[in-house]
XYZ file of C-alpha atoms in Angstrom:
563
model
C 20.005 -66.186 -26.527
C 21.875 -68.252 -23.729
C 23.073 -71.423 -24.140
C 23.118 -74.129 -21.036
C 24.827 -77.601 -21.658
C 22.050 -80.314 -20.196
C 21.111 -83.915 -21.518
C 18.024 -85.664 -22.654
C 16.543 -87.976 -19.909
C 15.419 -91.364 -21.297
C 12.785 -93.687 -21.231
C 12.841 -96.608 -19.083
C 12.986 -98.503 -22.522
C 16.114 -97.667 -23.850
C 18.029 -99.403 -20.654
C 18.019 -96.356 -17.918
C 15.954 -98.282 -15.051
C 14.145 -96.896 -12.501
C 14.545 -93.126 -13.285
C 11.273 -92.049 -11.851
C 9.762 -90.634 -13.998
C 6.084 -89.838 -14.455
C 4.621 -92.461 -16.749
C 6.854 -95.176 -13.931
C 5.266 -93.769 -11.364
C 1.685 -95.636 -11.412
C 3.440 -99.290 -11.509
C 4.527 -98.872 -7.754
C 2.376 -99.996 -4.079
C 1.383 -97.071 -2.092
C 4.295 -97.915 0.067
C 6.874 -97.532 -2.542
C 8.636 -94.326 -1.635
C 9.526 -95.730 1.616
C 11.606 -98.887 0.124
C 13.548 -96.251 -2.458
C 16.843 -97.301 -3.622
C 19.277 -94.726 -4.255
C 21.042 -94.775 -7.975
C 23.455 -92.478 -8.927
C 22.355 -90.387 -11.904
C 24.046 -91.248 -15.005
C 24.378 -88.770 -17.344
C 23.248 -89.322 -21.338
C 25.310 -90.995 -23.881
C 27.685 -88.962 -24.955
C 26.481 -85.828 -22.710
C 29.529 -83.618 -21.124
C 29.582 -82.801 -17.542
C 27.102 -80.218 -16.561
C 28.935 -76.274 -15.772
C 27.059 -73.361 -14.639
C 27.382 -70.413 -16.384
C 26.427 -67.024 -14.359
C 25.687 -64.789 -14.802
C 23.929 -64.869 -17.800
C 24.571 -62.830 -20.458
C 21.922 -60.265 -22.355
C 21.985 -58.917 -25.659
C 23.086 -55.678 -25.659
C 21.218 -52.258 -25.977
C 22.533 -48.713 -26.285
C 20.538 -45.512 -25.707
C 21.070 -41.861 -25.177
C 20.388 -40.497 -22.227
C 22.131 -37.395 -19.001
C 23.113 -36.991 -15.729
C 20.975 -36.018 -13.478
C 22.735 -33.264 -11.352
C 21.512 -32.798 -7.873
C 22.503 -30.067 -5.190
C 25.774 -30.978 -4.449
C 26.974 -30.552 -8.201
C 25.508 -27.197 -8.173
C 27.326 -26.527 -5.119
C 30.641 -28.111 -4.972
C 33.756 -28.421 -7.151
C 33.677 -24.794 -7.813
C 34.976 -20.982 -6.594
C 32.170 -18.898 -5.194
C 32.029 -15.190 -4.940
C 29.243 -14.245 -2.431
C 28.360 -11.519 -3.513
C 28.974 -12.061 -7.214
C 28.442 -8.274 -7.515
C 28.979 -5.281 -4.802
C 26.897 -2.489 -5.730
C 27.763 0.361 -4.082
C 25.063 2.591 -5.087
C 25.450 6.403 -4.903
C 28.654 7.299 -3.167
C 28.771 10.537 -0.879
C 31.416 9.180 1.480
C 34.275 6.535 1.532
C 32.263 2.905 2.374
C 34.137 -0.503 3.092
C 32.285 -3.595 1.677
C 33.062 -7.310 2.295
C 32.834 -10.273 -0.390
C 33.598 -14.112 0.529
C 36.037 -16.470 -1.869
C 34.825 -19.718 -1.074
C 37.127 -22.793 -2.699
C 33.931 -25.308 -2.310
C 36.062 -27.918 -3.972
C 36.776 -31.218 -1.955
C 40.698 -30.672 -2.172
C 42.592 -27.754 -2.282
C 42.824 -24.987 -4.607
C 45.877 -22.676 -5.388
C 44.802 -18.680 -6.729
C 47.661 -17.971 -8.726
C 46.576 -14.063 -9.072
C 43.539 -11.617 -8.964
C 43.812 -9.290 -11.962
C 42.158 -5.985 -11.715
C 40.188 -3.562 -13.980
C 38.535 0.070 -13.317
C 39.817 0.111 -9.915
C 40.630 3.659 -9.517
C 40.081 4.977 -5.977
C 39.399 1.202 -4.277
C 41.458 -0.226 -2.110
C 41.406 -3.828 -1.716
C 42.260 -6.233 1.575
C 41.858 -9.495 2.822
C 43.619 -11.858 0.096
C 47.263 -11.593 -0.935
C 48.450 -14.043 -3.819
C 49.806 -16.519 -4.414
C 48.182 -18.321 -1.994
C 46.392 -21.587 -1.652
C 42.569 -22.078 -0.049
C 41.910 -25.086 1.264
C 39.579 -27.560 0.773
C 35.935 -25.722 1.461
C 38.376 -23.013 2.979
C 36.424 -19.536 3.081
C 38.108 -16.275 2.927
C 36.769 -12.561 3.597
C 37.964 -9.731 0.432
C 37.327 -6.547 2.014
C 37.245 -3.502 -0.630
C 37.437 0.452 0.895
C 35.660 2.890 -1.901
C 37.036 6.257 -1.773
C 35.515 9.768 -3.004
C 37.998 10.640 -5.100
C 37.885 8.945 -8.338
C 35.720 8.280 -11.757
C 32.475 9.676 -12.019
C 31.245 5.572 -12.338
C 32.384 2.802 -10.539
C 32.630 -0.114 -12.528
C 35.617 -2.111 -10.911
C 36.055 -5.923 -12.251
C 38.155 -8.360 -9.765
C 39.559 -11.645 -11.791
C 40.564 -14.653 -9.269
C 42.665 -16.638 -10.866
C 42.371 -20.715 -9.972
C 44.009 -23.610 -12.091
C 40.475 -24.158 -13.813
C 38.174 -20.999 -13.282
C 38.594 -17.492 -13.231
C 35.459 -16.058 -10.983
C 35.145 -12.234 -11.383
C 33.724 -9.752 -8.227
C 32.241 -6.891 -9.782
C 32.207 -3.137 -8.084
C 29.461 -0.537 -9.343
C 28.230 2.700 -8.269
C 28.370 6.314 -8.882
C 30.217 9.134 -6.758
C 28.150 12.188 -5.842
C 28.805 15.176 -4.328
C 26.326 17.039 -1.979
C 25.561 20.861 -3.283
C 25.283 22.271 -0.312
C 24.252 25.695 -1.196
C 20.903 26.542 0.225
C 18.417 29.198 -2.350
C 17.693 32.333 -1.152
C 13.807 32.126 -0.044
C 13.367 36.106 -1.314
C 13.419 34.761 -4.510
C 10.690 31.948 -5.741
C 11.709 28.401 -5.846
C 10.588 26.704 -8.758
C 9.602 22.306 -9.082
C 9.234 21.732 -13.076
C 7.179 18.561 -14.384
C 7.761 17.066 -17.988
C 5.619 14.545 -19.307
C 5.649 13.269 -23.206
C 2.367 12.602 -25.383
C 1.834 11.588 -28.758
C -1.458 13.469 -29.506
C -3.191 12.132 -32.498
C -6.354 14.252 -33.520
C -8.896 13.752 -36.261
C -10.023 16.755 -37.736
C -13.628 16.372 -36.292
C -11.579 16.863 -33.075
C -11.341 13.113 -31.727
C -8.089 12.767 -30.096
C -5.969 9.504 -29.915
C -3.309 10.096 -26.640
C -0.682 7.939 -26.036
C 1.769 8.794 -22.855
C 5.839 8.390 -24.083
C 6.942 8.481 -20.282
C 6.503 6.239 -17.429
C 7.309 8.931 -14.736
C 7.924 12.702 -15.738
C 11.066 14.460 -16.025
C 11.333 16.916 -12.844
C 14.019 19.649 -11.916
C 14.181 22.283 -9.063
C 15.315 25.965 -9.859
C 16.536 28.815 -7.251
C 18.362 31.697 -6.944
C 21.513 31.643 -4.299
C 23.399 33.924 -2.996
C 27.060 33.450 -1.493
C 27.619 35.239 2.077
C 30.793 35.051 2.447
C 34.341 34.766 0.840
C 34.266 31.229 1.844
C 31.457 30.040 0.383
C 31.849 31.894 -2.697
C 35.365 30.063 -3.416
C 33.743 26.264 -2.488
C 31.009 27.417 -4.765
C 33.785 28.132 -7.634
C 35.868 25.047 -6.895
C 32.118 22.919 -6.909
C 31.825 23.676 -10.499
C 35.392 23.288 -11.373
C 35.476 20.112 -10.461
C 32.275 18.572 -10.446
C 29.690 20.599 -12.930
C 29.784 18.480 -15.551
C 28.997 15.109 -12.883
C 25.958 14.189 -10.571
C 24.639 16.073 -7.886
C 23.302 15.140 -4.472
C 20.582 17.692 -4.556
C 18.715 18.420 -1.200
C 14.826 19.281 -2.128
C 14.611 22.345 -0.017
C 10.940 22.461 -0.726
C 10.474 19.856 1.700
C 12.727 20.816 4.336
C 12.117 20.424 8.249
C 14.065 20.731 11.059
C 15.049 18.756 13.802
C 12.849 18.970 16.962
C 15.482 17.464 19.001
C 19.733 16.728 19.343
C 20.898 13.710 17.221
C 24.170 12.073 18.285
C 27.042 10.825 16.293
C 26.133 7.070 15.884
C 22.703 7.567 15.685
C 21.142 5.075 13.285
C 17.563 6.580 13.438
C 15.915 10.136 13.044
C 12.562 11.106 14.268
C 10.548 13.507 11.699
C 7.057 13.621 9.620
C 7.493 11.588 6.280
C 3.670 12.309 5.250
C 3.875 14.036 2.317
C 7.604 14.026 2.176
C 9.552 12.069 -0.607
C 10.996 9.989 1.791
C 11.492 6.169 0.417
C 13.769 2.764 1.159
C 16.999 3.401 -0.508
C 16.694 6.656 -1.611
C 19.184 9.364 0.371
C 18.574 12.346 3.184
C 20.676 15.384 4.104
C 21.400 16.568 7.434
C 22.088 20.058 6.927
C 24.021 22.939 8.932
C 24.975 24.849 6.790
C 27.033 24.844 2.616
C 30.373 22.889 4.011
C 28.719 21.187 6.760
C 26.424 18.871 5.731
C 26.303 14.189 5.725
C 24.437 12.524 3.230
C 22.748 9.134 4.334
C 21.240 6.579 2.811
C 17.668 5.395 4.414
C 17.281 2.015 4.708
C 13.189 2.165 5.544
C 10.141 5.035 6.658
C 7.636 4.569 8.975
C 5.309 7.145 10.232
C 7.452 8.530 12.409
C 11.077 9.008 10.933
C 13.580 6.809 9.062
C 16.349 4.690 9.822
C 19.381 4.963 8.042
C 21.320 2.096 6.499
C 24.634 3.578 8.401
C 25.193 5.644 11.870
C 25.450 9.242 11.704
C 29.447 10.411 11.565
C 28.556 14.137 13.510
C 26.630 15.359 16.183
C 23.737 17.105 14.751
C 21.870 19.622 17.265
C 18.434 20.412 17.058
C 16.867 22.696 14.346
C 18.993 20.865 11.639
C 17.427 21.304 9.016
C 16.472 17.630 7.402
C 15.618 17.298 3.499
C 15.869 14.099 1.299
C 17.818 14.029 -1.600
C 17.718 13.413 -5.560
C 20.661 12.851 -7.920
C 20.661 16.163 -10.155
C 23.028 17.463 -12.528
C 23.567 20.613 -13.770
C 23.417 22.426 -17.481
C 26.378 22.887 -19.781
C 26.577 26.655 -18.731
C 26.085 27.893 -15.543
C 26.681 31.792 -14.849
C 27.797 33.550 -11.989
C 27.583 36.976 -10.852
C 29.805 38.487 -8.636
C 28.008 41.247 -6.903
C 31.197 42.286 -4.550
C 34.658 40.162 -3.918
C 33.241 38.180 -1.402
C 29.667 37.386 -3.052
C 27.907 35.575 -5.408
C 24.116 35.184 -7.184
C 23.534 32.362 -9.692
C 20.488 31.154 -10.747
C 20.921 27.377 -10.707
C 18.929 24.664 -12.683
C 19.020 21.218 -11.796
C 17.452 18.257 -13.643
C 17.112 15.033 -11.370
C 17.849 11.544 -12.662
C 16.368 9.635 -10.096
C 12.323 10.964 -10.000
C 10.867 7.934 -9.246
C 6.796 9.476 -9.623
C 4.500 10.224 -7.393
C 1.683 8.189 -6.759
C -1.138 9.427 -8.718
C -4.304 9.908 -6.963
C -7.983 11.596 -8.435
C -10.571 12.828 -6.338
C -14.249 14.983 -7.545
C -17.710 13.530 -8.551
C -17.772 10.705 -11.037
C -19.428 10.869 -14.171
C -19.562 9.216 -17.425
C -16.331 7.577 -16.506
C -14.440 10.696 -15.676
C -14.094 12.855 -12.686
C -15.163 16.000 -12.542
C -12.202 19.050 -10.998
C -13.762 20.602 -8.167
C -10.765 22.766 -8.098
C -11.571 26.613 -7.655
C -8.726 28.969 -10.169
C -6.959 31.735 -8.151
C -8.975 35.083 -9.240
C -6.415 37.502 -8.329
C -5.753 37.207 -12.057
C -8.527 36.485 -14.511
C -9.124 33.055 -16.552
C -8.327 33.791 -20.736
C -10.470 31.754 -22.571
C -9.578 30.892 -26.486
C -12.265 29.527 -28.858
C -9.733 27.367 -31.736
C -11.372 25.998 -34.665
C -9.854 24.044 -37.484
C -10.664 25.697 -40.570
C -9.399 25.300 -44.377
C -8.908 28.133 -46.324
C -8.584 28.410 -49.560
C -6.907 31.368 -51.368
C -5.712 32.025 -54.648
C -5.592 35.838 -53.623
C -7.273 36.952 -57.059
C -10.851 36.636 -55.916
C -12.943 35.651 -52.411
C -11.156 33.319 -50.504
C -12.690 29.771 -49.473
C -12.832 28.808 -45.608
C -14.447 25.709 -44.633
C -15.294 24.791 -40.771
C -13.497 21.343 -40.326
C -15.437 19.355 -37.770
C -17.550 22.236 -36.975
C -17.089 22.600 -33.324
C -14.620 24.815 -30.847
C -12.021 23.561 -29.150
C -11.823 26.117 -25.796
C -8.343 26.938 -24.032
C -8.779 28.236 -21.076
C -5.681 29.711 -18.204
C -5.475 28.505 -14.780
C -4.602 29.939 -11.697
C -3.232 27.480 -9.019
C -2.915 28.957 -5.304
C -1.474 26.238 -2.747
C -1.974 27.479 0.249
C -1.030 24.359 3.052
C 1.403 21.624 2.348
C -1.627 19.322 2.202
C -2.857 21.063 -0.555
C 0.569 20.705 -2.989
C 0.641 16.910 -2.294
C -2.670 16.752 -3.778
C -1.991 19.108 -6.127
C 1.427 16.893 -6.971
C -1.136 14.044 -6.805
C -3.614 15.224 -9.139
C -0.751 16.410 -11.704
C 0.441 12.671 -11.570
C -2.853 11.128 -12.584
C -3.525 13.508 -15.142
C -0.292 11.676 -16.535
C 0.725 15.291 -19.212
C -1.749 15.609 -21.809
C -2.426 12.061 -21.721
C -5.956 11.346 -19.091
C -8.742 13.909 -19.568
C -11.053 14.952 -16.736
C -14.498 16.985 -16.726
C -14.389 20.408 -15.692
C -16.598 23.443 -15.366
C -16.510 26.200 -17.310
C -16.571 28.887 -14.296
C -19.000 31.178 -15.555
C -22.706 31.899 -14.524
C -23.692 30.377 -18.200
C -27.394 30.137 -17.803
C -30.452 31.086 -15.511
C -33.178 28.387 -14.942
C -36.837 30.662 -14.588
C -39.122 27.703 -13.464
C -39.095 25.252 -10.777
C -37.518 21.818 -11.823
C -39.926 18.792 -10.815
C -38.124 15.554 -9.532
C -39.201 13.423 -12.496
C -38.879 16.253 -14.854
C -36.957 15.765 -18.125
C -36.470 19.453 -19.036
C -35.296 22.690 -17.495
C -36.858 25.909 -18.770
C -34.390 28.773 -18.547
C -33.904 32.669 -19.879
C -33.001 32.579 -23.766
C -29.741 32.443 -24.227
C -29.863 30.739 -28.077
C -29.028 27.336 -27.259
C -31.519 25.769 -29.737
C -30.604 28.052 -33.058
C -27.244 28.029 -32.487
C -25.392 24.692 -30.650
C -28.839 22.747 -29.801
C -26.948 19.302 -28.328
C -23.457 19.512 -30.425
C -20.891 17.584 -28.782
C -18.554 20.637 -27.797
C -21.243 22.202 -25.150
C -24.027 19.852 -24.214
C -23.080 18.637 -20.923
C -24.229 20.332 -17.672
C -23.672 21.092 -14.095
C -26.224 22.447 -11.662
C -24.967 23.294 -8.283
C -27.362 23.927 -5.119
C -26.461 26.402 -2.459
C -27.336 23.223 -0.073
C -24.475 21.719 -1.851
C -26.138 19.423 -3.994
C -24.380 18.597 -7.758
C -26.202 17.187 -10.869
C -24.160 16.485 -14.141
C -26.592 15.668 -17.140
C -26.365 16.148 -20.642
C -28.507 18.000 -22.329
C -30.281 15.950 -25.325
C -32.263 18.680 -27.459
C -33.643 22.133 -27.077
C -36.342 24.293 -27.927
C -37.125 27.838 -28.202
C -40.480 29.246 -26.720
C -39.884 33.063 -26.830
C -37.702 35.493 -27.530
C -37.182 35.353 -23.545
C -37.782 31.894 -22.621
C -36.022 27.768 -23.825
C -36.233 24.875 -22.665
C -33.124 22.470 -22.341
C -34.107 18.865 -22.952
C -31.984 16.450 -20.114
C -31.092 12.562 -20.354
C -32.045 12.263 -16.865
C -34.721 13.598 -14.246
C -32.988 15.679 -11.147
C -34.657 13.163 -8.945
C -35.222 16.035 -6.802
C -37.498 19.374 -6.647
C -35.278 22.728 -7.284
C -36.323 25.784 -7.301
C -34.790 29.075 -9.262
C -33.709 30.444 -5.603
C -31.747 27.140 -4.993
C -29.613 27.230 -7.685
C -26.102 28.486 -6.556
C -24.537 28.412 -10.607
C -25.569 26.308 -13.774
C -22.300 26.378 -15.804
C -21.568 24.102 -18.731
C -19.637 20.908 -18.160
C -16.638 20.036 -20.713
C -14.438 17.365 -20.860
C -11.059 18.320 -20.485
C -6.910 17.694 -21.046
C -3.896 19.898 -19.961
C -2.854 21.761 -22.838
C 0.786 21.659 -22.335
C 2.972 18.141 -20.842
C 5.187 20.813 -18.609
C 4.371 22.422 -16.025
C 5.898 24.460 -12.855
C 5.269 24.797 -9.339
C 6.646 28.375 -7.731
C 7.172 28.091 -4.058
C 7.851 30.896 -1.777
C 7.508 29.140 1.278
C 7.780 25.383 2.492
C 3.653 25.758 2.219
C 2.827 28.073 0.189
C 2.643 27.833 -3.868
C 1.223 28.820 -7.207
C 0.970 27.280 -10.300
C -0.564 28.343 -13.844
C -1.320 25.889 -16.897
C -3.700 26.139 -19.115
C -6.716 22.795 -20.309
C -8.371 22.364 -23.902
C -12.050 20.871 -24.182
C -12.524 18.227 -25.705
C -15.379 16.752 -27.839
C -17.974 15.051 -25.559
């Protein structure tokens, strides 16, 4: 508490006249305050001389508490590195990047040294220590990136200051182009690998789970070498490179230039629907196995690309342009040498950077499924393989035991792809994507003429009457075939499923539906009634053969599933 030296002020009895104060004041006229007398005050008996004392003084109180740090601390009194990291990216020629050193301190700062690490094949200009930035002094570090070097580029720069040591960081990964173009006389081959965990009960239930975001994809050809030349690049290629990354031009979607593009050129008109085309991805102009630049786009529109860099070389027109994917190449790769001069090889490639295409699913919905409209190529027929799970039980002394598991058939049937326009293997490449392996199922027909309807259907009919074909004694509504589609030569399409089933005659049953037609169809109207199954890909790989840049075949085979 504060303490202020004062004094008592006194009555009027204990000797201190005429001090004014309150209990005086009613023993004065009205006019009293003008005949006032001054007296000087006197202090109390005994009372020191008054002194001020300011300020005054608080008890004290400590508490816990921080700084708060505003822009300036996050942005001053430090060494900045902008950027922090340089990545290069994939390397197919030598590139010069620039970083800034900026001393953002208020007073100067002296770099002693800038120790280096995994800097094979860079070449570094700009700052030479010792030196010493000044205050907010920036400085440009300029770094050249050759070819020739590690497979990786992971380069670490150290700047040495009295109190910080900020580190520039240099990644990226050196490619080469392979340049050597397949022979089209042979088929060209695009391979898909997806990953499922199937889980299946053994009443035929399946559990799917996909393993893979995107699919693992490679490309496949034959080449042949023409020339002396190109047969000893093609040696020295694998020499020196086999066991790193590829730039691998897709030749399946190759096109050529329509007109002459100029060194310096910084944009390329050409079609990028349906081509794998993307921001940051790479593209091959392309002559011929040694003459050949690799760019990097830097965005796609409609109607070409531009490239994050200018074109080195004159490129005429009828280049042939193709994007590119990062590839590498097995642990064995064999040659033949059909003369001195000439090579064959059947090369492999498996690409690193797939990024997946987008999946799209067209076809009639129904019971939250589509149904494949797809038509199989007939040239060769569709094998079709009824799989049940059975037990057996044998001791081989006596009859054995076999006991149906879950009492239905599981059917595996071939397909026959034919791809006849580009349009058609982008939807094809589409389709493949949403069917995600083994993983999503779909609905789809069975192909054959499976039954013959004998009587007109009415629109609010719940039945169809058609020729005996012993659907009631011997599958009557089980899960594995009780779904149906009726097609209409005026190209009408009814899925229903059929709910029971009775026998009239040895000639005639009727199939009991969940749901009328909602139309009137005669027997002459019907173009096919085939049975409806839900289906899955049997197998998470598949291939694509191409023998031309738009036309392309395919086989795979699809299990039914219970439904």
């Amino acid at each position: 508490m504060a303490v202020i030296s004062g004094f008592l002020a006194g009555r009027t009895i204990s000797g201190y006249d005429r001090l004014y104060l309150s209990a005086d004041l009613d023993d004065y006229a009205p006019d009293w305050i003008d005949n006032l007398v001054y007296w000087a005050s006197i202090p109390s008996p005994g009372a020191t001389t008054l002194t001020t004392h300011w300020p005054v003084s608080a008890a004290p109180d400590t508490r816990t508490g921080w700084i708060a740090r505003s822009y300036a601390d996050d942005f001053y009194h430090r060494i900045h590195i902008v950027p922090a990291v340089l990545d290069i990216g994939n390397l197919l020629s030598v590139q010069t990047r620039q970083a800034a050193v900026w001393n953002a301190h208020l007073v100067p700062q002296a770099l002693a040294s800038i120790a280096e690490t995994g800097t094979t094949g860079l070449t570094e200009s700009g700052i030479v220590p010792p030196t010493t930035f000044g205050a907010l002094e920036e400085r440009a570090f300029s770094i050249t990136v050759d070819t020739n070097g590690p497979a990786t580029i992971d380069a670490r720069y150290e700047f040495a200051f009295p109190t910080e040591t900020p580190v520039l960081r240099v990644s990226g990964r050196r490619v080469v182009v392979f340049g050597h173009a397949p022979n089209w006389a042979h088929r060209v081959t695009e391979r898909y690998e997806w990953l499922t965990d199937v889980i299946a009960s053994r009443g035929g239930i399946e559990q799917r789970i996909g393993l893979r975001g995107v699919p693992r994809r490679g490309l496949a050809y034959t080449l042949n070498t023409m020339a002396r030349h190109e047969s000893n690049r093609l040696d020295t290629l694998l020499l020196g490179w086999q066991s790193r990354l590829f730039a691998v031009p897709v030749w399946t979607d190759s096109q050529r230039l329509a007109a002459a593009l100029p060194a310096g050129s910084t944009a390329v008109a050409c079609d990028t629907t349906g081509y794998e085309f993307a921001p940051g991805g790479l593209v091959v102009l392309w002559a011929a196995h040694d003459r050949h630049e690799a760019l990097e786009i830097a965005s796609v529109s409609g109607g070409g690309l531009v490239f994050a860099s200018a074109t080195l070389a004159d490129w005429p027109a009828g280049t042939k342009l193709l994007p590119v994917r990062l590839g590498r190449l097995p642990s064995a790769q064999k040659l033949a040498r059909l003369t001195g001069h000439h090579y064959e090889a059947e090369v492999s490639f498996a690409f690193e950077d797939h990024p997946g295409w987008p999946a799209a699913d067209t076809g009639d919905d129904y019971l939250g499924y589509k149904v494949y409209l797809g038509r199989p190529n007939w040239r060769e027929g569709i094998d079709l393989d009824h799989l049940r799970v059975l037990d057996e039980l044998d001791y081989s002394t006596g009859a054995r035991w076999i006991n149906d598991a879950s009492g239905l058939a599981s059917l595996i049937k071939s397909w026959h792809w034919q791809l006849r326009t580009r349009a058609e293997i982008v939807a094809f490449r589409a389709w493949l994507a949403a069917r995600d392996g083994r993983r999503v199922p779909f609905w789809s027909e069975s192909q054959g003429d499976d039954m013959e309807i004998v009587a007109t259907i009415g629109a609010s009919d719940s039945s169809i009457q058609i020729r005996n074909i012993g659907y009631q004694r011997l599958i009557n509504g089980r899960a594995d075939r009780r779904h149906l589609a009726i097609r209409t030569r005026a190209g009408a399409a009814y899925y229903r499923q059929i709910t029971g089933a009775t026998e009239i005659s040895d000639a005639l049953e009727t199939l009991a539906i969940d749901t009328p037609l909602g139309a009137t169809v005669q027997p002459a109207d019907v173009a096919s009634v085939r049975f409806l199954h839900l289906t899955r890909l049997e197998a998470d790989s598949i291939e694509i053969d191409w023998y031309h840049l738009s036309l392309a075949e395919s086989t795979g085979a699809m299990r039914s599933l219970p439904a």
